[in-house]
Short mmCIF file of C-alpha atoms in Angstrom, two decimals:
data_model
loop_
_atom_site.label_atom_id
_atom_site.label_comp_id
_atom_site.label_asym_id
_atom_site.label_seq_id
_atom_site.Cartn_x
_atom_site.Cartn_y
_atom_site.Cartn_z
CA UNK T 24 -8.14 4.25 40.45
CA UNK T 25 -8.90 4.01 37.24
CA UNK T 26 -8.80 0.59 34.48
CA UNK T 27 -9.46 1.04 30.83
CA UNK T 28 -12.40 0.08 29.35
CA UNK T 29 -12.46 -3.19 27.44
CA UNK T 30 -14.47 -2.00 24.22
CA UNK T 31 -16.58 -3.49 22.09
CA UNK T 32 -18.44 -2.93 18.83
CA UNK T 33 -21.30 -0.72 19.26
CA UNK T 34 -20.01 2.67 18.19
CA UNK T 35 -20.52 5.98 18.77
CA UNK T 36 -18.30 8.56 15.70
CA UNK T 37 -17.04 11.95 16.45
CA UNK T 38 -15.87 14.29 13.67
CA UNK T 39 -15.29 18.28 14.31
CA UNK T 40 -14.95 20.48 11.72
CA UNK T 41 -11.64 21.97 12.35
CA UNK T 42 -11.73 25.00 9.87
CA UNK T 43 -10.35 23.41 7.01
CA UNK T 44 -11.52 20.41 4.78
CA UNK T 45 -12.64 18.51 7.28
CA UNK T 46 -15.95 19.80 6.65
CA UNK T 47 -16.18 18.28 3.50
CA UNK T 48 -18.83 15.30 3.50
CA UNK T 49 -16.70 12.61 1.72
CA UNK T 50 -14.07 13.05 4.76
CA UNK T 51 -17.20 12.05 7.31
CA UNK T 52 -18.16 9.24 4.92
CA UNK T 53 -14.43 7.79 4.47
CA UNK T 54 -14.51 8.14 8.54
CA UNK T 55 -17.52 5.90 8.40
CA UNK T 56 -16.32 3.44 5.80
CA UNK T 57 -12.98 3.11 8.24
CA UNK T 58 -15.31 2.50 11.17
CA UNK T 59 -17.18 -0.36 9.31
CA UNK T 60 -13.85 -1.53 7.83
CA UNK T 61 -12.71 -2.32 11.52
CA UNK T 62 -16.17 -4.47 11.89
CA UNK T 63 -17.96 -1.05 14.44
CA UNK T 64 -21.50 -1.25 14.11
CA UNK T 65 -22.04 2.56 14.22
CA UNK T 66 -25.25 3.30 16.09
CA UNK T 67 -24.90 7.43 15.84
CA UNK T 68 -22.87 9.98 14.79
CA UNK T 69 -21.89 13.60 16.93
CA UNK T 70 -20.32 16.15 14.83
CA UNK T 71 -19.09 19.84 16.27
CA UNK T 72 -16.57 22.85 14.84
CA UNK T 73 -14.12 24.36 16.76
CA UNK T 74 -10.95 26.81 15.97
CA UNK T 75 -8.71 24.42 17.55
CA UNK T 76 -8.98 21.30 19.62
CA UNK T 77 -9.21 21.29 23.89
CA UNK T 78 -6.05 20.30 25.35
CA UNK T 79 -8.28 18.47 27.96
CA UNK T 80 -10.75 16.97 26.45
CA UNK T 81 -10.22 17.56 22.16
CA UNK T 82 -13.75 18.39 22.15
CA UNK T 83 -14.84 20.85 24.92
CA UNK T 84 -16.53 20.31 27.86
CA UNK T 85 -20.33 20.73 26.58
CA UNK T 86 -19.96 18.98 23.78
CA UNK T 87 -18.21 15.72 26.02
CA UNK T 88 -21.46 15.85 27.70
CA UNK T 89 -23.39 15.88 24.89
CA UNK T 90 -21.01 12.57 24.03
CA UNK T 91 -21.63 11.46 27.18
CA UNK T 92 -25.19 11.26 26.98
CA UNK T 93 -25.65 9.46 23.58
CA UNK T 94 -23.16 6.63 24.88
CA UNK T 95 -25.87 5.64 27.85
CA UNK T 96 -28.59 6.40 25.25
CA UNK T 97 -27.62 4.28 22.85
CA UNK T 98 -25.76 2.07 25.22
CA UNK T 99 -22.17 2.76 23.68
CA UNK T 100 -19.20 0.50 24.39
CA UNK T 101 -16.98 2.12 21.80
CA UNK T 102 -15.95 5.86 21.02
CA UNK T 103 -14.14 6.84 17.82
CA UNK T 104 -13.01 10.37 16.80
CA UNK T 105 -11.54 10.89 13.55
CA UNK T 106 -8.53 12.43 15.16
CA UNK T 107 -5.52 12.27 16.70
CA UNK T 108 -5.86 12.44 20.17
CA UNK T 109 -3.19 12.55 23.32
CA UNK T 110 -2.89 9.95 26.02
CA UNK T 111 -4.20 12.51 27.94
CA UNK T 112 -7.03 13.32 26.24
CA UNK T 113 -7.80 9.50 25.92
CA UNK T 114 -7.78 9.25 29.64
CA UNK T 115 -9.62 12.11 30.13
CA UNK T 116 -12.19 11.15 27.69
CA UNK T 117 -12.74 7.54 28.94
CA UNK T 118 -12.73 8.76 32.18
CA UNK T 119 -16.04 10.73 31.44
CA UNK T 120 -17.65 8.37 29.25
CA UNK T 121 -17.17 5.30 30.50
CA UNK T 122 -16.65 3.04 27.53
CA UNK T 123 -13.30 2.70 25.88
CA UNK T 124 -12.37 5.84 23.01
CA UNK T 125 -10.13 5.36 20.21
CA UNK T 126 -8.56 7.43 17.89
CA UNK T 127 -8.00 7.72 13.87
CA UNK T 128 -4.55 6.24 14.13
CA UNK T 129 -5.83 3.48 16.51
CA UNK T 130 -8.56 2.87 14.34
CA UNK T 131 -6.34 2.36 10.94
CA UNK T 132 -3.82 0.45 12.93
CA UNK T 133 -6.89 -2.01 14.00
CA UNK T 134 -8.00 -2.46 10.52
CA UNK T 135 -4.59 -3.44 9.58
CA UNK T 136 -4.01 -5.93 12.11
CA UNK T 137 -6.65 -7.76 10.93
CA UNK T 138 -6.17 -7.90 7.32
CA UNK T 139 -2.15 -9.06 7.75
CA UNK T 140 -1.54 -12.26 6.49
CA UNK T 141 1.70 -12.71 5.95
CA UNK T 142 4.78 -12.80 8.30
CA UNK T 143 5.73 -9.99 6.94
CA UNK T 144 2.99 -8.34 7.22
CA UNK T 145 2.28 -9.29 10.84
CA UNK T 146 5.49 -8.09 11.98
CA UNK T 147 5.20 -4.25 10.54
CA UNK T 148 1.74 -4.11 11.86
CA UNK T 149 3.02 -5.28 15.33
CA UNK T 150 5.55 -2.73 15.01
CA UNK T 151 3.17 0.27 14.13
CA UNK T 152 0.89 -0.84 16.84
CA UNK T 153 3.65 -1.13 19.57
CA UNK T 154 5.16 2.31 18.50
CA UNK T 155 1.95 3.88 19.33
CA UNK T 156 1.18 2.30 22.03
CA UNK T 157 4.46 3.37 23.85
CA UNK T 158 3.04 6.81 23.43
CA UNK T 159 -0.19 5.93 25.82
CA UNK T 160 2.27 5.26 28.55
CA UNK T 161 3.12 8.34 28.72
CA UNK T 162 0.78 10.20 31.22
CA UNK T 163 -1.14 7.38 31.09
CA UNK T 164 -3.17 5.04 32.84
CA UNK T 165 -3.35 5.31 36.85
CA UNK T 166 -2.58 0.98 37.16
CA UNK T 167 1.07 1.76 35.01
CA UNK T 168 2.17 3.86 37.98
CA UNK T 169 1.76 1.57 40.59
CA UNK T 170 4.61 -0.78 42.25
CA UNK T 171 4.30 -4.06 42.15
CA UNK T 172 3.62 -5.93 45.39
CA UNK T 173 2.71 -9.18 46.79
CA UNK T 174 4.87 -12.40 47.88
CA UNK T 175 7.48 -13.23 45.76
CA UNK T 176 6.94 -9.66 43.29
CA UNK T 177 8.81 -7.08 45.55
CA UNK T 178 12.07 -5.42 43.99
CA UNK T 179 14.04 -2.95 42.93
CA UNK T 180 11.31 -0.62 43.43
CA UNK T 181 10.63 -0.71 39.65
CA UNK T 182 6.87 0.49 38.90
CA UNK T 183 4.67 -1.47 36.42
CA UNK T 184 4.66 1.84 33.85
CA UNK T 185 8.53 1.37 33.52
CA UNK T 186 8.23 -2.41 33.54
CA UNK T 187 5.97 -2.09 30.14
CA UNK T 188 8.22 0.59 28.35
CA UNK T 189 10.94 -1.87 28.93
CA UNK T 190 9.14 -4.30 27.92
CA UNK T 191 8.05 -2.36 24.64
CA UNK T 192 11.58 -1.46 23.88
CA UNK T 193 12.56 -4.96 23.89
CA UNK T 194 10.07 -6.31 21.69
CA UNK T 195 10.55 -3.51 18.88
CA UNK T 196 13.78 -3.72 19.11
CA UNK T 197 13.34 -7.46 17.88
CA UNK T 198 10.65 -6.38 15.90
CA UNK T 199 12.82 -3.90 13.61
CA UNK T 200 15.83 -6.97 13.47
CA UNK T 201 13.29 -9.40 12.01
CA UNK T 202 12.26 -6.34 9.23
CA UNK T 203 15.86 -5.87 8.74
CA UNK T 204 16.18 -9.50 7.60
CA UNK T 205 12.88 -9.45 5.50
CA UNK T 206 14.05 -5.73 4.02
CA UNK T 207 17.62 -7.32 2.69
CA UNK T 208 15.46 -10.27 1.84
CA UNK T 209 13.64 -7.98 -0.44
CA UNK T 210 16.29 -5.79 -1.53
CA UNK T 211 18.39 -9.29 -3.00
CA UNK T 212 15.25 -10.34 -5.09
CA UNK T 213 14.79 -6.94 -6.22
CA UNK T 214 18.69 -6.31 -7.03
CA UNK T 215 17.84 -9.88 -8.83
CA UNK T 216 14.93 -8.78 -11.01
CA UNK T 217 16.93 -5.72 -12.21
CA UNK T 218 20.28 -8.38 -12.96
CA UNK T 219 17.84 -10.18 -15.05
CA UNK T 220 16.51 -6.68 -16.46
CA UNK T 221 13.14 -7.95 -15.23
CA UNK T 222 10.46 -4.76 -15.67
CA UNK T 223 8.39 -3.90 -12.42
CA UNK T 224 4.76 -2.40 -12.89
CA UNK T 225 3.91 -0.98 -9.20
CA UNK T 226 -0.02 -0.56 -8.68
CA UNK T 227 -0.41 2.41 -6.23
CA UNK T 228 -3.50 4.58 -5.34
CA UNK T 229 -6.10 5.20 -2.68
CA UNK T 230 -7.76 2.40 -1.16
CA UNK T 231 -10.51 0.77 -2.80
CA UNK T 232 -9.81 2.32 -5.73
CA UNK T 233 -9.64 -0.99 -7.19
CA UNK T 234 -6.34 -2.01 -7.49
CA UNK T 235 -6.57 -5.97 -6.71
CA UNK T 236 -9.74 -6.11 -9.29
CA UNK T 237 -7.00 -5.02 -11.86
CA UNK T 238 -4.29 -7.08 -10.37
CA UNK T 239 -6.48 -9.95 -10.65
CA UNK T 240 -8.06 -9.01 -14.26
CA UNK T 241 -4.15 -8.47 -15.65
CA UNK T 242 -2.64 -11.58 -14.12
CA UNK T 243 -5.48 -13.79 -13.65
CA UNK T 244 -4.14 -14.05 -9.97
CA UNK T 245 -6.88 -14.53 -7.11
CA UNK T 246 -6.25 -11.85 -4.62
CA UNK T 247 -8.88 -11.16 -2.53
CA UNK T 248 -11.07 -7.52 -3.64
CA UNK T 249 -13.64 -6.22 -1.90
CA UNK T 250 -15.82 -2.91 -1.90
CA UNK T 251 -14.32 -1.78 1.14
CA UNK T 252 -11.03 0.02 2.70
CA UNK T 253 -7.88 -1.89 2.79
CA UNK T 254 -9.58 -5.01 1.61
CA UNK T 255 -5.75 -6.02 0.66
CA UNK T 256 -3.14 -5.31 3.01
CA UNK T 257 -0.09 -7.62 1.96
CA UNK T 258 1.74 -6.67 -1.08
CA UNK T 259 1.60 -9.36 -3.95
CA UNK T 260 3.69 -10.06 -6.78
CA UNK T 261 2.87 -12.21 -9.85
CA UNK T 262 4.68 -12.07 -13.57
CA UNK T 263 2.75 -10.51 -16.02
CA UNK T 264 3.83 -11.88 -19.57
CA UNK T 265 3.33 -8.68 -22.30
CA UNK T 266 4.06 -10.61 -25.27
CA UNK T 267 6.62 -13.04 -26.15
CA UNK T 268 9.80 -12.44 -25.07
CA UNK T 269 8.55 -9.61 -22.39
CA UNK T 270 7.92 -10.01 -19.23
CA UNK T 271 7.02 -8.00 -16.12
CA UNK T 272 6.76 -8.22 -12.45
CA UNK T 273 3.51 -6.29 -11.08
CA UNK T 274 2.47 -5.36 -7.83
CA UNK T 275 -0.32 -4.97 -6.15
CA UNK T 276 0.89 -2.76 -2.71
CA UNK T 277 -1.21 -1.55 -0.18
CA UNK T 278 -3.97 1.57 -0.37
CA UNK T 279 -3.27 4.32 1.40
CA UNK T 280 -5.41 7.12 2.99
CA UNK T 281 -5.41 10.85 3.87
CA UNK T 282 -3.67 10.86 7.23
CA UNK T 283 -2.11 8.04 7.22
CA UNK T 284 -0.37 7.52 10.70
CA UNK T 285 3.18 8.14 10.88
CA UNK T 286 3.69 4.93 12.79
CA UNK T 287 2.49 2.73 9.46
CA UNK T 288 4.16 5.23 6.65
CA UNK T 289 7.42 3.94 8.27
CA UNK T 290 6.74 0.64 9.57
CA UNK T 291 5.78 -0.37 5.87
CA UNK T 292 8.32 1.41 4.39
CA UNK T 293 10.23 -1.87 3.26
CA UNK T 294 6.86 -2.88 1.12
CA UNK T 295 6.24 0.28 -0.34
CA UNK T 296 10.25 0.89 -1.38
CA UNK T 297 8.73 -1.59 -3.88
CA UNK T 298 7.41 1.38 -5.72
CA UNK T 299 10.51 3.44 -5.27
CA UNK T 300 12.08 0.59 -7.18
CA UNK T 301 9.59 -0.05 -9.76
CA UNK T 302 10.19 0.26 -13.42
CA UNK T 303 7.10 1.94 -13.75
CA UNK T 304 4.09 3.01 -11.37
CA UNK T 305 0.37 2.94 -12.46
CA UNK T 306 -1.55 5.13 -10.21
CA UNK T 307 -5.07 3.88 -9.91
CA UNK T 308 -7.58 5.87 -9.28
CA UNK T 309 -11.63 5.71 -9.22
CA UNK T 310 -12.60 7.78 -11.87
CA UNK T 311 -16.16 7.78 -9.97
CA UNK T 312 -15.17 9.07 -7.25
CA UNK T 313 -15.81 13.15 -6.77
CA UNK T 314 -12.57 13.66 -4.61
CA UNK T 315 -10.95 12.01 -6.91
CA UNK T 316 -8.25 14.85 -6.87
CA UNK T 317 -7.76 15.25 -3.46
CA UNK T 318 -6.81 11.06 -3.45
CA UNK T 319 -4.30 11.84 -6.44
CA UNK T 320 -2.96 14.13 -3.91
CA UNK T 321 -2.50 11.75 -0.55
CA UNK T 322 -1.47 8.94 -2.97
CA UNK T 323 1.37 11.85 -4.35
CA UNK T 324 2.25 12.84 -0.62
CA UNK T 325 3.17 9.26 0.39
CA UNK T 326 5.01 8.07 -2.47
CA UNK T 327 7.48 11.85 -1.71
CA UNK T 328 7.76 9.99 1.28
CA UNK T 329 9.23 7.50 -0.19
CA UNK T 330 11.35 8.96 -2.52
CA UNK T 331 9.55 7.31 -5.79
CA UNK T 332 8.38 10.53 -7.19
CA UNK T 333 10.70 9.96 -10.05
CA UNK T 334 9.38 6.92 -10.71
CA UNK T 335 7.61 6.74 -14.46
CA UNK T 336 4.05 6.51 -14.24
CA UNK T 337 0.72 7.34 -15.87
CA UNK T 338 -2.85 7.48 -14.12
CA UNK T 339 -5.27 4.72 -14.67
CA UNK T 340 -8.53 5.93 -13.99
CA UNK T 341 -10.99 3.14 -13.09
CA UNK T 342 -14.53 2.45 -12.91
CA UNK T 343 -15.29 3.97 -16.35
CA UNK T 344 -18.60 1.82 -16.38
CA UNK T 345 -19.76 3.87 -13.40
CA UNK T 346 -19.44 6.88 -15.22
CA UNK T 347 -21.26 5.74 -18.37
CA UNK T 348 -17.78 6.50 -20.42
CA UNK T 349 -15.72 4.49 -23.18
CA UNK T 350 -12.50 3.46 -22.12
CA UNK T 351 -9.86 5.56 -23.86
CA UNK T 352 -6.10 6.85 -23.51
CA UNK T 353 -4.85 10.49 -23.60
CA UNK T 354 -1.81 11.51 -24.47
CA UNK T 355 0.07 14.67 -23.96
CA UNK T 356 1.35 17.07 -26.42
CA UNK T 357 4.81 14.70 -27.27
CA UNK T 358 2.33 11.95 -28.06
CA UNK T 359 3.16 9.99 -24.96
CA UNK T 360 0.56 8.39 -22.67
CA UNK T 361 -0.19 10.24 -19.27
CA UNK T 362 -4.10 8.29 -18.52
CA UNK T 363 -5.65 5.27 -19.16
CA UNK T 364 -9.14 5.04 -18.80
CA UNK T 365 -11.04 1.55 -18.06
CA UNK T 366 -13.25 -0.58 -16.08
CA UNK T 367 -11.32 -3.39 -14.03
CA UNK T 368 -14.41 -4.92 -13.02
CA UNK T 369 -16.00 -5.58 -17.01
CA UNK T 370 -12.31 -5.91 -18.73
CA UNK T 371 -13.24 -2.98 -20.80
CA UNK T 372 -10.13 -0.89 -21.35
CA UNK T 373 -7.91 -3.57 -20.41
CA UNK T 374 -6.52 -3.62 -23.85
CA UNK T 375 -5.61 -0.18 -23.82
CA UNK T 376 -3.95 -0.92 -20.52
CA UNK T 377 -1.81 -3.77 -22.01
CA UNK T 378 -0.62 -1.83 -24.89
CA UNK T 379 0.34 1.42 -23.17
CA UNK T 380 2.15 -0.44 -20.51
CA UNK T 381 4.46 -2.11 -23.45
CA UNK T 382 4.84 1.43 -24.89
CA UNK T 383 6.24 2.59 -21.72
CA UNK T 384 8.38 -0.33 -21.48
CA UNK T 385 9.26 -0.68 -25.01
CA UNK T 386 13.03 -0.77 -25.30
CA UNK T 387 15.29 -0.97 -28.45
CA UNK T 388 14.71 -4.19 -30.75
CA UNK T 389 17.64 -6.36 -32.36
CA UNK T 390 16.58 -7.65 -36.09
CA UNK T 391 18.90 -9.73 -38.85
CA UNK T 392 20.15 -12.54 -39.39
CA UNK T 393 21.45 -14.73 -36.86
CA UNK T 394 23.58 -17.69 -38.34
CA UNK T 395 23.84 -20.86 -35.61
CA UNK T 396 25.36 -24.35 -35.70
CA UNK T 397 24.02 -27.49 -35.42
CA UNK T 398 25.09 -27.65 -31.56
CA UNK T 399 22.60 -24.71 -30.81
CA UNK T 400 18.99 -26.41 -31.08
CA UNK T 401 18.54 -25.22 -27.71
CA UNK T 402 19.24 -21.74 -28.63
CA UNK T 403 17.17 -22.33 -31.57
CA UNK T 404 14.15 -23.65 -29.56
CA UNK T 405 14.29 -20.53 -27.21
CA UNK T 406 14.36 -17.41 -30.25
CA UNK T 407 10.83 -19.74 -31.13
CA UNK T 408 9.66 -19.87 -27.71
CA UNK T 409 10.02 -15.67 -27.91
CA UNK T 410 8.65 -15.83 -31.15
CA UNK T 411 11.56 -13.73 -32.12
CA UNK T 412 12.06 -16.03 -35.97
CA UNK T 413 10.50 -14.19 -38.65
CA UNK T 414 12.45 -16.93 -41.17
CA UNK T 415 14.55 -19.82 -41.11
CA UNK T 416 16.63 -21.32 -43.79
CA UNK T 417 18.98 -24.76 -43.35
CA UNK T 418 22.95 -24.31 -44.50
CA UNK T 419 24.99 -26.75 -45.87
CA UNK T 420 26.87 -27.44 -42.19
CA UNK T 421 23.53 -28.83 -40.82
CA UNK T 422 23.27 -25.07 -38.92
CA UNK T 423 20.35 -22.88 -39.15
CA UNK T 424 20.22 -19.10 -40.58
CA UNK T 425 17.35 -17.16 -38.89
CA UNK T 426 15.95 -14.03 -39.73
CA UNK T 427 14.83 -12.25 -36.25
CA UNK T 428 13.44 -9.78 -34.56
CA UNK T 429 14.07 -10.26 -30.71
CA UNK T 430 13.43 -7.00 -27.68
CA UNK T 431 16.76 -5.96 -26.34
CA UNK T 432 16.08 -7.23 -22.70
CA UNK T 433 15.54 -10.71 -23.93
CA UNK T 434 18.82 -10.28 -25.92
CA UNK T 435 20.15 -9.17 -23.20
CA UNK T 436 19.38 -12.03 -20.81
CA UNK T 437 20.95 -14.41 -23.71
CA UNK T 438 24.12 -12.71 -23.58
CA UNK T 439 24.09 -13.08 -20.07
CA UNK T 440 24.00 -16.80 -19.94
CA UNK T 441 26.67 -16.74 -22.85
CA UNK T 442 24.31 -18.18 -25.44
CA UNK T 443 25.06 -15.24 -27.86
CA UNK T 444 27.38 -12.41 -28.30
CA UNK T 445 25.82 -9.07 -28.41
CA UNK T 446 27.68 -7.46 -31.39
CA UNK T 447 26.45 -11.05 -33.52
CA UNK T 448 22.99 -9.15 -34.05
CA UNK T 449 22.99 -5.21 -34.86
CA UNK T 450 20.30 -2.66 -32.93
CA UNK T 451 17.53 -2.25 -35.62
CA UNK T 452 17.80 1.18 -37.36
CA UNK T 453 17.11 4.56 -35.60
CA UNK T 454 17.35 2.57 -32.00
CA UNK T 455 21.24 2.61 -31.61
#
């Protein structure tokens, strides 16, 4: 009979080259940085090529010797391939070696279980986690299949593997109720930032490409940024004032990375419809980084599965100061801005940021003269507050006349609450 492994963190990484990218160096190195991420202390590395994987054993027999071997060498309680593997294979493999193996997918779920923080956070990771663990019990481990026995524990006959999957099923089914409730939580205060004609500015990109640093630098908020992988796992969302009279809502959602299990694309898929929503998506990307393209790429494939393709966005390319470059913004040929380069860490560029994020947003302006009574100090006090009074004169009734120049969503959001009529203050020229 055999019992699984309990683990630990002394770490032995496997990586085969697969006869595609996977040969590429960065893809071992973001391996490694997920490996340290999950708090391994990686003692050695085996790497191998193959046309296609072993059904039994993902690797091949010589080379699970080879693996073998380096785990009582280096004293090993921990296996990682940057794979996918089977339950099978799992069995298989920690039936050879020992020590306890996990996979890519098991690693990344790991990581995020410890960086949740809040409720809602907890909950999808539980969720991902329990999805893929119903898969190991299939063809799994040799303790599921046995009846359960003993005084008072005889039944129906039912084993323990069917007991668990039944077990499973009934926590994600409460699992996916309690996202249901946080989802149309989510949806309401999103239907009631677009009522208000509130803007949302989405941060998405790779992780650690240093979205929280610019969260943090454009909001002055305090969310914790680290030079690691998925140093921020809960989405945050603070206003972010553009000048008077404009605000925005920005998020800071989580990174994501090239295969990023199925299980979390979908369990998280309430937090990142945030950027399906969003008024406008900055896509932030280290500009340091040499696979900088291929990240454009996974951050492009997750966001189709989303549906916020259509989303506009530019590219913010980060980390200028690592690069020895200027901060600057290019435009394409209609003069509009597709890339914003800056350093989130120094505040250089930051400026640049600011002011091509109210382009994008700019909307039509109301200007004239705006004639109120005596009654309406409060409505007075507000057009100040915007800064939307270019001039004020007194009339002979004790009202005011004032000369203004006020954004259309914060003339909007007068209307609404019945301070002003609309047609009281024309569109300036050229924006009807």
């Amino acid at each position: 009979m055999f019992e699984r492994h309990g683990g630990g963190s002394r770490a032995l990484l496997v990586h085969l080259d697969l006869g595609r990218d996977s040969a590429d160096e960065g893809v071992l190195q973001e391996f490694q940085e997920l490996a340290t991420s999950a708090g391994a202390v990686v003692v050695d590395v085996v790497r191998g090529s193959r046309d296609k994987p072993d059904s039994r054993l993902f690797v091949g027999s010589g080379k699970a010797r080879e693996i073998a071997d380096r785990c009582k060498l280096e004293e090993v309680e921990l296996v990682i391939f940057n794979h996918s593997l089977s339950p099978s294979q799992e069995r298989n493999l920690e039936q050879l070696l020992q020590c306890r193996v996990l996979d890519r997918t098991g690693l990344i779920l790991d990581i995020f279980s410890q960086r949740a923080r809040s409720h809602e956070g907890k909950l999808q990771v539980e969720l991902a986690q329990l999805r893929h663990l119903s898969t190991r019990l299939v063809r799994g481990w040799t303790h599921l299949e046995r009846q359960k026995g003993g005084i008072g524990l005889r039944g129906p006959g039912e084993t323990q593997l069917e007991t668990d999957r039944r077990l499973l099923s009934v926590r994600i089914k409460k699992l996916r109720r309690d996202l249901d409730e946080v989802r149309q939580r989510r949806e309401l205060n999103r239907a009631a930032r677009q009522r208000a004609q509130v803007a949302t500015v989405s941060l998405v990109g790779y992780t650690n490409a240093g979205k929280s640093t610019l969260f943090n630098a454009l909001t002055n908020a305090n969310v914790y940024a680290a030079d690691r992988l998925f140093a921020t796992l809960d989405p945050t969302l603070r206003k972010l004032e553009l000048f008077p009279g404009l605000e925005a809502v920005i998020v800071d959602t989580v990174g994501f990375v090239s295969d990023l299990p199925h299980e979390l694309v979908e369990a998280f898929h309430a937090t990142l419809q945030e950027s399906a929503e969003a008024t406008l998506l900055l896509r932030v990307v280290d500009s340091a980084d040499p696979r900088r393209a291929e990240f454009e790429h996974e951050v492009d494939s997750v966001l189709e599965l989303v549906d916020a393709t259509d989303v506009p966005s530019f590219t913010v390319y980060n980390k200028v100061d690592l690069r020895g470059e200027a901060p600057r913004i290019d435009r394409d040929d209609e003069g509009r801005v597709v890339r914003v380069w800056l350093s989130a860490m120094t505040g250089e560029g930051l400026d640049l940021l600011h002011d091509a994020v109210v382009e994008h947003l700019a909307v039509s302006r109301r200007r004239g003269v705006l004639t109120l009574l005596a009654s309406q100090g409060k409505l007075r006090a507000e057009l100040y507050e915007l800064g939307a009074v270019i001039d004020e004169h007194v009339v002979d009734d004790g009202g005011f006349e004032l000369q203004v120049d006020v954004d259309e969503i914060a003339w909007q959001r007068l209307a609404k609450r019945g301070q002003v009529e609309l047609e009281s203050l024309p569109l300036a020229a050229g924006q009807a």
